[in-house]
XYZ file of C-alpha atoms in Angstrom:
647
model
C -4.507 -12.347 -10.562
C -3.851 -8.752 -11.592
C -0.175 -7.861 -11.683
C 1.004 -4.329 -11.031
C 3.706 -2.874 -13.305
C 7.050 -2.421 -11.558
C 8.378 1.115 -11.665
C 11.870 0.898 -10.239
C 13.017 4.012 -12.066
C 10.285 6.274 -10.693
C 11.472 9.188 -8.578
C 9.777 9.012 -5.194
C 6.937 11.400 -4.543
C 7.451 14.508 -2.481
C 5.075 13.144 0.201
C 7.269 10.065 0.626
C 10.193 12.432 0.994
C 8.330 14.296 3.739
C 7.696 11.063 5.659
C 11.320 9.948 5.235
C 12.499 13.290 6.587
C 11.142 12.408 10.045
C 14.381 10.609 10.737
C 16.390 13.772 10.074
C 17.059 15.719 13.279
C 17.072 19.061 11.477
C 13.443 18.620 10.365
C 11.284 20.032 13.179
C 7.538 19.574 13.528
C 6.817 23.056 12.155
C 8.840 22.469 8.985
C 7.256 19.071 8.459
C 3.769 20.587 8.826
C 4.714 23.292 6.303
C 5.952 20.689 3.800
C 2.817 18.629 4.212
C 0.654 21.690 3.581
C 2.663 22.611 0.462
C 2.353 19.058 -0.877
C -1.380 18.989 -0.125
C -1.851 22.274 -2.001
C 0.058 20.932 -5.012
C -2.077 17.775 -5.130
C -5.342 19.666 -4.530
C -4.617 22.303 -7.168
C -3.783 19.628 -9.731
C -6.904 17.606 -8.944
C -9.184 20.623 -9.281
C -7.450 22.032 -12.379
C -7.664 18.667 -14.168
C -11.279 18.245 -12.986
C -10.828 15.099 -10.878
C -13.186 16.802 -8.434
C -14.446 20.322 -7.738
C -16.665 21.946 -5.095
C -20.362 21.390 -5.835
C -22.454 24.392 -6.910
C -19.231 26.317 -7.503
C -20.864 29.236 -9.329
C -22.959 29.825 -6.194
C -19.846 29.767 -3.987
C -20.296 26.094 -3.164
C -21.543 24.251 -0.078
C -19.063 22.905 2.460
C -18.750 19.124 2.418
C -20.226 18.574 -1.058
C -18.086 17.802 -4.127
C -18.621 16.891 -7.781
C -16.435 14.301 -9.498
C -15.314 15.410 -12.961
C -14.602 13.037 -15.892
C -11.257 11.633 -14.662
C -12.530 11.454 -11.063
C -15.638 9.540 -12.189
C -13.451 7.128 -14.152
C -11.121 6.497 -11.180
C -14.097 5.935 -8.873
C -15.763 3.612 -11.387
C -12.548 1.594 -11.753
C -12.068 1.352 -7.970
C -15.647 0.097 -7.521
C -15.289 -2.354 -10.425
C -12.167 -3.810 -8.796
C -13.957 -3.919 -5.411
C -16.735 -5.996 -6.991
C -14.207 -8.295 -8.634
C -12.054 -8.659 -5.509
C -14.881 -9.192 -3.011
C -18.312 -9.822 -4.559
C -17.151 -12.190 -7.325
C -14.227 -13.793 -5.483
C -16.316 -14.521 -2.355
C -19.588 -15.262 -4.209
C -21.412 -12.542 -2.254
C -25.057 -11.548 -2.656
C -25.227 -7.945 -3.852
C -28.236 -5.771 -2.996
C -29.245 -2.186 -3.680
C -31.488 -0.573 -1.061
C -33.124 2.887 -0.859
C -31.278 5.895 0.541
C -34.432 7.072 2.347
C -34.953 4.989 5.486
C -38.012 4.938 7.792
C -37.385 6.226 11.310
C -38.303 2.920 12.968
C -35.388 1.131 11.237
C -32.834 3.654 12.488
C -34.517 3.708 15.896
C -33.865 -0.021 16.183
C -30.242 0.349 15.046
C -29.589 3.096 17.614
C -28.869 5.870 15.116
C -31.827 8.067 16.122
C -30.676 8.221 19.736
C -26.913 7.872 19.526
C -25.587 9.000 16.124
C -24.336 12.344 17.430
C -21.282 14.591 17.659
C -20.730 17.307 20.262
C -21.178 20.791 18.822
C -20.423 24.341 19.981
C -21.761 27.607 18.555
C -20.248 31.026 18.088
C -22.406 32.904 20.605
C -22.681 35.992 18.383
C -22.865 34.674 14.797
C -24.373 31.227 15.456
C -21.701 29.483 13.369
C -21.331 25.848 14.445
C -18.142 23.892 15.089
C -17.342 20.359 16.192
C -16.115 20.716 19.750
C -13.538 17.914 19.651
C -12.052 19.283 16.415
C -11.446 22.695 17.991
C -9.697 21.124 20.980
C -7.709 18.776 18.742
C -6.580 21.637 16.464
C -5.529 23.737 19.474
C -3.429 20.933 20.959
C -1.778 19.986 17.664
C -1.059 23.626 16.796
C 0.618 24.238 20.150
C 2.657 21.038 19.913
C 3.825 21.758 16.355
C 4.339 25.521 16.378
C 5.035 26.756 19.921
C 8.823 26.707 20.475
C 8.423 27.845 24.092
C 6.143 24.983 25.117
C 7.386 23.314 28.310
C 7.835 19.550 28.498
C 5.129 19.392 31.165
C 2.623 21.284 29.022
C 3.511 19.229 25.934
C 2.846 16.030 27.901
C -0.508 17.410 29.065
C -1.604 18.332 25.526
C -0.473 14.938 24.196
C -2.557 13.267 26.910
C -5.611 15.339 25.937
C -5.208 14.165 22.320
C -4.934 10.556 23.508
C -8.168 10.660 25.556
C -10.115 13.062 23.310
C -12.697 10.456 22.274
C -13.408 9.651 25.925
C -14.243 13.193 27.042
C -17.833 13.906 28.039
C -19.622 17.102 26.992
C -18.824 18.635 30.385
C -15.122 17.662 30.241
C -14.795 18.893 26.667
C -16.399 22.226 27.584
C -14.110 22.579 30.597
C -10.996 22.081 28.445
C -12.211 24.590 25.850
C -12.661 27.180 28.593
C -9.373 26.291 30.323
C -7.386 26.826 27.115
C -9.331 29.930 26.103
C -10.430 28.455 22.776
C -12.717 30.785 20.823
C -14.464 30.702 17.447
C -11.745 30.316 14.763
C -13.210 32.882 12.351
C -14.366 35.645 14.721
C -12.620 34.914 18.053
C -16.038 35.231 19.702
C -16.864 33.122 22.795
C -18.325 29.646 22.285
C -21.366 27.948 23.798
C -21.111 24.835 25.948
C -20.904 21.602 23.887
C -24.168 19.782 23.183
C -25.059 16.715 21.054
C -26.117 17.135 17.422
C -27.613 14.226 15.447
C -25.751 13.823 12.155
C -28.599 12.358 10.112
C -30.538 14.338 7.493
C -34.202 14.123 8.502
C -37.054 14.035 6.012
C -40.656 12.851 5.788
C -41.938 10.073 3.560
C -45.064 11.059 1.662
C -46.927 14.392 1.600
C -48.707 14.034 4.952
C -45.539 14.426 7.014
C -46.775 11.652 9.317
C -44.107 9.115 8.323
C -40.696 10.417 9.451
C -37.546 9.153 7.787
C -33.858 9.884 7.330
C -31.291 9.790 4.579
C -29.315 6.681 5.504
C -26.027 7.292 7.346
C -24.730 3.866 6.227
C -25.817 1.129 3.818
C -25.637 -1.759 6.315
C -29.180 -1.506 7.706
C -30.665 -2.356 4.307
C -28.801 -5.669 4.416
C -29.774 -6.480 8.010
C -33.501 -5.952 7.467
C -33.353 -8.224 4.391
C -31.481 -11.022 6.217
C -34.443 -13.423 6.285
C -34.958 -13.281 2.509
C -31.225 -13.409 1.749
C -30.823 -16.439 4.021
C -33.666 -18.182 2.148
C -32.126 -17.179 -1.222
C -28.847 -18.760 -0.096
C -30.571 -22.072 0.561
C -30.899 -21.489 4.318
C -27.141 -21.999 4.662
C -24.427 -20.201 6.612
C -21.951 -18.640 6.246
C -22.816 -16.182 3.487
C -22.071 -12.544 2.764
C -24.191 -9.735 1.357
C -22.681 -6.594 -0.155
C -23.921 -3.159 -1.122
C -22.422 -0.098 -2.805
C -24.339 3.142 -2.386
C -24.567 6.713 -1.198
C -24.686 7.595 2.491
C -25.353 10.959 4.142
C -24.053 12.596 7.310
C -24.818 16.190 8.179
C -21.283 16.978 9.338
C -21.070 19.955 11.711
C -17.997 21.532 10.120
C -16.810 19.469 7.134
C -13.186 19.947 6.119
C -10.223 18.058 4.690
C -11.679 17.854 1.178
C -12.921 14.395 0.221
C -12.040 13.000 3.645
C -14.989 14.521 5.516
C -18.053 15.178 3.387
C -21.825 15.206 3.772
C -22.632 12.795 0.951
C -20.302 9.929 0.130
C -20.053 6.442 -1.345
C -19.814 3.416 0.932
C -19.090 -0.170 -0.065
C -20.112 -2.481 2.772
C -20.047 -6.228 3.357
C -22.050 -8.112 5.993
C -20.659 -11.642 6.386
C -23.088 -13.747 8.431
C -21.532 -16.603 10.379
C -22.366 -19.101 13.135
C -21.207 -17.463 16.412
C -19.928 -20.883 17.550
C -17.741 -21.377 14.442
C -15.889 -18.336 13.064
C -13.274 -20.340 11.158
C -12.828 -19.574 7.448
C -12.122 -22.216 4.755
C -9.857 -19.832 2.780
C -7.907 -18.400 5.707
C -4.761 -20.318 4.686
C -4.673 -18.234 1.470
C -3.930 -15.045 3.444
C -2.263 -16.463 6.596
C 1.278 -15.716 5.353
C 0.570 -12.059 4.530
C 2.653 -9.752 6.711
C 1.847 -6.062 7.145
C 1.795 -3.284 9.719
C -0.592 -3.996 12.582
C -1.159 -1.857 15.664
C -2.707 -3.993 18.447
C -4.318 -2.166 21.371
C -1.620 -3.378 23.802
C 1.063 -1.689 21.671
C -0.954 1.540 21.541
C -1.459 1.633 25.308
C 2.245 0.945 26.003
C 3.387 3.702 23.607
C 4.903 1.394 20.979
C 4.634 1.709 17.194
C 2.846 -0.407 14.605
C 4.840 -3.505 13.645
C 4.766 -6.065 10.885
C 2.857 -9.183 11.964
C 1.779 -12.125 9.761
C -2.009 -12.252 9.909
C -1.877 -16.011 10.648
C 0.267 -15.307 13.698
C -2.072 -12.488 14.813
C -5.030 -14.898 14.778
C -3.198 -17.815 16.422
C -1.952 -15.542 19.233
C -5.434 -14.108 19.843
C -4.484 -10.575 18.736
C -7.233 -10.871 16.106
C -10.363 -12.502 17.519
C -11.092 -15.123 14.855
C -10.197 -16.508 11.430
C -13.046 -14.871 9.516
C -12.122 -11.431 10.836
C -8.459 -12.146 10.046
C -9.338 -13.358 6.550
C -11.100 -10.111 5.715
C -8.250 -8.034 7.158
C -5.905 -9.871 4.785
C -8.232 -9.397 1.815
C -8.566 -5.681 2.576
C -4.752 -5.397 2.627
C -4.534 -7.012 -0.821
C -7.313 -4.802 -2.191
C -5.719 -1.543 -1.025
C -2.170 -2.366 -2.096
C -3.264 -3.580 -5.543
C -5.113 -0.275 -5.983
C -1.802 1.540 -5.473
C -1.792 2.351 -1.738
C 1.784 2.341 -0.398
C 2.098 -0.708 1.892
C 4.535 1.222 4.122
C 1.895 3.887 4.770
C -0.891 1.444 5.545
C -1.588 -0.033 8.970
C -4.371 -1.950 10.685
C -5.143 -0.406 14.060
C -7.174 -2.291 16.661
C -9.846 -0.308 18.501
C -9.020 0.495 22.100
C -11.386 -0.736 24.803
C -12.961 2.734 25.096
C -13.680 2.824 21.330
C -15.369 -0.574 21.189
C -19.129 -0.887 21.188
C -20.276 -3.017 24.128
C -21.510 -5.764 21.808
C -18.463 -5.931 19.490
C -16.064 -8.885 19.725
C -13.176 -7.130 17.911
C -12.698 -4.128 15.602
C -9.828 -3.015 13.347
C -9.428 0.031 11.103
C -7.357 0.098 7.934
C -5.655 3.484 8.298
C -3.765 5.154 5.449
C -1.206 7.869 6.061
C -1.530 11.011 3.966
C -0.728 14.696 4.435
C -3.576 14.954 6.979
C -2.066 12.158 9.103
C -3.465 8.652 9.614
C -6.947 8.410 8.064
C -9.444 5.633 8.786
C -10.543 4.343 5.373
C -11.890 0.849 6.083
C -13.451 -0.528 9.257
C -13.419 -4.311 9.802
C -15.549 -5.291 12.784
C -16.968 -8.411 14.401
C -20.309 -6.934 15.484
C -21.499 -10.214 17.039
C -25.302 -10.678 16.763
C -26.262 -7.145 17.855
C -27.832 -5.843 14.633
C -30.035 -8.822 13.837
C -31.213 -9.020 17.448
C -32.039 -5.305 17.514
C -34.179 -5.592 14.389
C -35.776 -8.808 15.663
C -36.809 -7.034 18.870
C -38.140 -3.958 17.084
C -39.918 -5.659 14.164
C -41.120 -8.819 15.871
C -39.726 -10.839 12.925
C -37.210 -13.514 13.935
C -33.959 -12.931 12.020
C -32.408 -16.281 12.859
C -30.646 -19.251 11.278
C -31.102 -22.991 11.789
C -28.706 -25.892 12.217
C -30.344 -29.299 11.687
C -29.001 -32.171 13.807
C -28.276 -35.596 12.349
C -29.631 -37.108 15.575
C -32.067 -35.460 18.028
C -30.293 -33.841 20.991
C -31.577 -33.458 24.530
C -31.208 -29.807 25.544
C -32.347 -27.663 28.436
C -34.614 -25.086 26.888
C -36.077 -21.854 28.163
C -39.874 -21.910 28.022
C -41.762 -18.601 28.179
C -45.543 -18.990 28.292
C -47.504 -15.714 28.243
C -51.012 -15.848 29.746
C -52.758 -14.032 26.927
C -56.041 -13.513 28.798
C -54.356 -11.597 31.637
C -52.122 -9.664 29.231
C -55.167 -8.777 27.116
C -57.000 -7.363 30.140
C -53.945 -5.316 31.134
C -52.686 -4.060 27.746
C -55.748 -4.352 25.496
C -54.733 -3.283 21.935
C -51.038 -3.561 22.773
C -51.326 -7.174 23.906
C -49.745 -8.662 20.744
C -46.645 -6.459 20.948
C -46.139 -7.232 24.643
C -46.531 -10.977 24.004
C -44.020 -10.891 21.116
C -41.513 -8.933 23.221
C -41.825 -11.380 26.127
C -41.369 -14.382 23.828
C -38.267 -12.782 22.279
C -36.457 -12.419 25.647
C -32.997 -13.913 25.957
C -32.222 -16.432 28.699
C -30.438 -13.986 30.998
C -33.218 -11.372 30.838
C -35.927 -14.030 31.294
C -34.300 -15.576 34.371
C -33.861 -12.130 35.944
C -37.581 -11.464 35.346
C -38.478 -14.856 36.855
C -36.503 -13.991 40.018
C -38.239 -10.583 40.310
C -41.694 -12.085 39.796
C -41.099 -14.710 42.481
C -39.621 -12.200 44.921
C -41.774 -9.100 44.298
C -44.768 -10.393 42.356
C -44.056 -7.981 39.475
C -41.259 -6.838 37.135
C -40.533 -3.838 34.940
C -40.138 -4.725 31.239
C -39.142 -2.554 28.266
C -41.196 -3.235 25.119
C -39.164 -1.952 22.133
C -42.083 -1.824 19.709
C -44.020 0.387 22.149
C -40.867 2.242 23.207
C -41.951 2.195 26.851
C -41.556 0.277 30.094
C -44.539 -1.790 31.261
C -45.221 -3.684 34.498
C -45.582 -7.457 34.199
C -47.443 -9.203 37.043
C -46.736 -12.746 38.220
C -50.044 -14.057 36.855
C -49.286 -12.832 33.319
C -46.682 -15.449 32.326
C -44.654 -18.443 33.430
C -40.940 -18.892 32.865
C -39.246 -22.260 33.258
C -36.533 -24.506 31.894
C -37.417 -27.876 30.452
C -35.406 -30.697 28.970
C -36.490 -31.358 25.429
C -35.329 -33.359 22.450
C -34.562 -31.025 19.577
C -33.997 -31.730 15.902
C -32.390 -28.365 15.167
C -30.624 -25.447 16.789
C -32.036 -21.960 16.261
C -29.608 -19.059 16.698
C -28.942 -15.460 15.720
C -25.886 -15.249 13.421
C -22.898 -13.037 14.155
C -21.793 -10.591 11.477
C -18.300 -9.606 10.325
C -18.507 -6.189 8.658
C -15.842 -4.657 6.404
C -16.985 -1.089 5.559
C -15.119 0.939 2.912
C -15.141 4.735 2.624
C -14.564 4.935 -1.134
C -13.934 8.702 -1.259
C -11.304 8.490 1.480
C -9.530 5.612 -0.243
C -9.511 7.527 -3.535
C -8.121 10.703 -1.948
C -5.293 8.767 -0.244
C -4.636 7.048 -3.559
C -4.288 10.471 -5.228
C -1.670 11.509 -2.679
C 0.223 8.202 -2.805
C 0.293 8.347 -6.626
C 1.373 11.971 -7.012
C 4.949 13.041 -7.640
C 6.863 15.666 -9.617
C 9.818 15.353 -11.974
C 11.833 17.888 -13.962
C 10.924 18.679 -17.552
C 13.267 17.667 -20.341
C 14.898 21.099 -20.283
C 14.980 21.094 -16.494
C 13.295 24.488 -16.300
C 10.071 23.334 -14.554
C 8.625 20.568 -12.386
C 5.975 18.408 -14.051
C 3.154 16.734 -12.117
C 2.564 13.002 -12.525
C -0.022 10.583 -11.099
C 1.452 7.066 -11.166
C -1.896 5.250 -11.057
C -1.731 1.496 -11.658
C -3.282 0.692 -15.026
C -6.041 -1.074 -13.074
C -7.594 2.206 -11.879
C -6.137 4.858 -14.240
C -8.968 7.075 -15.550
C -7.755 6.721 -19.150
C -5.646 3.722 -20.147
C -3.755 5.225 -23.066
C -3.491 8.214 -25.380
C -3.068 8.275 -29.157
C -0.941 11.056 -30.682
C -0.084 11.651 -34.332
C 3.492 12.976 -34.104
C 2.687 15.818 -36.501
C -0.482 17.150 -38.096
C -0.700 14.908 -41.128
C -3.804 13.397 -42.729
C -2.244 9.916 -43.123
C -1.080 9.840 -39.486
C -4.464 11.060 -38.296
C -6.216 8.245 -40.185
C -3.856 5.706 -38.590
C -4.593 7.250 -35.150
C -8.353 6.943 -35.706
C -7.951 3.322 -36.788
C -6.002 2.547 -33.601
C -8.709 4.312 -31.588
C -11.343 2.023 -33.149
C -9.231 -1.032 -32.278
C -8.884 0.145 -28.650
C -12.643 0.657 -28.410
C -13.231 -2.858 -29.772
C -11.146 -4.422 -26.968
C -12.659 -2.199 -24.252
C -9.696 0.104 -23.597
C -10.430 3.757 -22.731
C -8.280 6.264 -24.614
C -7.814 9.943 -25.380
C -6.883 11.022 -28.896
C -5.020 14.298 -29.404
C -4.510 15.575 -32.959
C -3.542 19.111 -31.985
C -0.278 20.524 -33.241
C 1.159 20.896 -29.727
C 4.666 19.484 -29.252
C 4.794 15.809 -28.315
C 6.566 16.651 -25.038
C 3.717 18.903 -23.902
C 1.157 16.298 -24.883
C 3.010 13.672 -22.848
C 3.124 16.062 -19.859
C -0.627 16.774 -20.099
C -1.548 13.088 -20.008
C 1.061 12.198 -17.345
C -0.763 14.714 -15.158
C -3.971 12.705 -15.690
C -2.177 9.481 -14.746
C -2.501 7.878 -18.207
C -0.091 4.891 -18.127
C 0.605 4.494 -21.869
C 0.944 6.803 -24.867
C 0.828 5.626 -28.482
C 2.634 7.972 -30.887
C 1.906 7.598 -34.599
C 5.061 8.440 -36.533
C 4.570 6.125 -39.533
C 1.754 4.267 -41.275
C 3.003 0.758 -40.390
C 4.320 0.979 -36.814
C 3.964 3.193 -33.757
C 5.792 3.841 -30.495
C 4.323 2.974 -27.081
C 5.627 4.987 -24.124
C 5.281 3.943 -20.468
C 4.469 6.891 -18.215
C 6.827 6.460 -15.249
C 9.974 5.034 -16.837
C 9.387 7.030 -20.084
C 10.733 3.982 -21.943
C 9.375 3.372 -25.450
C 8.954 0.329 -27.675
C 8.061 0.043 -31.329
C 4.996 -2.047 -32.220
C 3.150 -2.657 -35.481
C -0.120 -0.799 -35.975
C -2.043 -4.095 -36.138
C -0.668 -5.341 -32.802
C -0.715 -2.209 -30.653
C -4.268 -2.518 -29.282
C -3.732 -6.130 -28.168
C -0.354 -5.234 -26.562
C -1.970 -2.411 -24.561
C -4.828 -4.693 -23.500
C -2.598 -7.515 -22.235
C -0.611 -5.073 -20.067
C -3.733 -3.297 -18.807
C -5.354 -6.647 -17.923
C -2.211 -7.850 -16.133
C -1.572 -10.727 -18.560
C 1.894 -9.231 -19.195
C 3.985 -6.615 -17.414
C 5.717 -3.674 -19.053
C 8.995 -5.551 -18.479
C 7.584 -8.480 -20.499
C 6.699 -6.387 -23.545
C 9.917 -4.377 -23.229
C 11.779 -7.651 -23.708
C 9.606 -8.775 -26.650
C 9.616 -5.592 -28.749
C 12.423 -3.337 -29.971
C 13.034 -0.250 -27.871
C 12.704 3.191 -29.367
C 14.807 6.190 -28.395
C 13.159 9.588 -28.632
């Protein structure tokens, strides 16, 4: 268990102050928006100046939606992913895979991405600049609500309603609202085209011929689904089991904005937990059942209430959360995010409304984190039922199923589909095999509907996925019946519980939640600080000789070698800059500990947020830093064990 250092003396961040100010009547929406923008600028400027991330291809004026992580940003990301692996892959004994970013078209055709992975877009009719239609309408409504002092109560209610139903609006309804409100292109004020769908995937071709179309994957999940059969075999043909993947995904966003929150290339960490659809209990659910955190069930959203604290065990027992496995992962996601440093009071789990849910999904929740941009979806936790495996079974003709062996044979009523291959061969010739496989893969409901049509009309229309067309099946081409049989095993398509993590979004929210300012020693300026937990800090400690002195510098280098030997990242600074400025520079990088060499036998160790210092012998200092970094001891523990030092 990793313990997080308590920082009771830390001054709260300015963003927390902004959120707290909502209860003050004198703080209007316009002032709050201004404060949020000022805070966002302060965080963004610090992140870019200290090279956490910068726009990609900056010397060529950059490309919207693409960013480079600098050295501290890479270190934070690496630490977040390392903790993700520890918290999920190792703890849950998951099977990790690494699949290609380039995906053949047929895979994404089966998953529905080729046809349905779209956003509605409008164009500036004169310049051709593209915008996301719903974003323009959303920005207009929010701007009017926040900044128009003359807005009537009736109009405010109308705009609030538009925001509430925005995701439900069709292309025609969205276009009508844009025209009704006179919304024009933001940059030129030119008129806009009617909204139309734009597929967000980057298309490519595989091989030089151009005959094999493909796409850069928009998610990592499909690589796991298509490998289910082999993973199931690797796991000893046993359920439940989970597969995990960390990798890059690509979405050709229409008008990317909000920094790291909406980009065109990003890192996803996804889990696919395969489970028997008839048993979604979880053996470790009791370990998280007592966790209590903000949840926002759909009933509360519809009735205009706010998120409330609910124990996850209670949410499952009351049917708010569909099943134990889904509830278990919601609890584990809560622990993951809060141990990273996300403020538990600005984290909520929001249930998808009925209009947001895919038709096949049993239940879906988003872990949303509040930052200066509002509530941001950072993790999706969904019970996707058996949709994905069935879709790939239909398209590929390979049965992605699991088996349950019975101790005693059971008599069951079984659907029997018997294609008459001779008649099908005469009718479909070279396509006979694909038609036969599609007929044999029919579910019970579809098969019984076909049987009724064949008996009533003598023929039935049937969609063959692998041919991507509808064919006519005649009565003499197959028989469909139900027979009682003794079976030794049950064959079924597993359901999947999918937690999907947007790593860049989590990291950006972590930056905001960790950032605060405090006055300098002289009180003449405000100093920036990132209060990262040691777990994910980009550099764990710094080593400073107090003054430029050859003996002190040798001691500093010896300590650096000791830190390297125990796997602790560090930054050594032997410049002649004042110790106060060196502390300020590393506080701004979020370095939790600073070792100052002021003698040849002992050194001081300073904790970033409290600024408290202890004196430790040179021989012990590396092991002391390691035990606090690893969570074996807290800063309070070592503060009690070692003499304090006053600067």
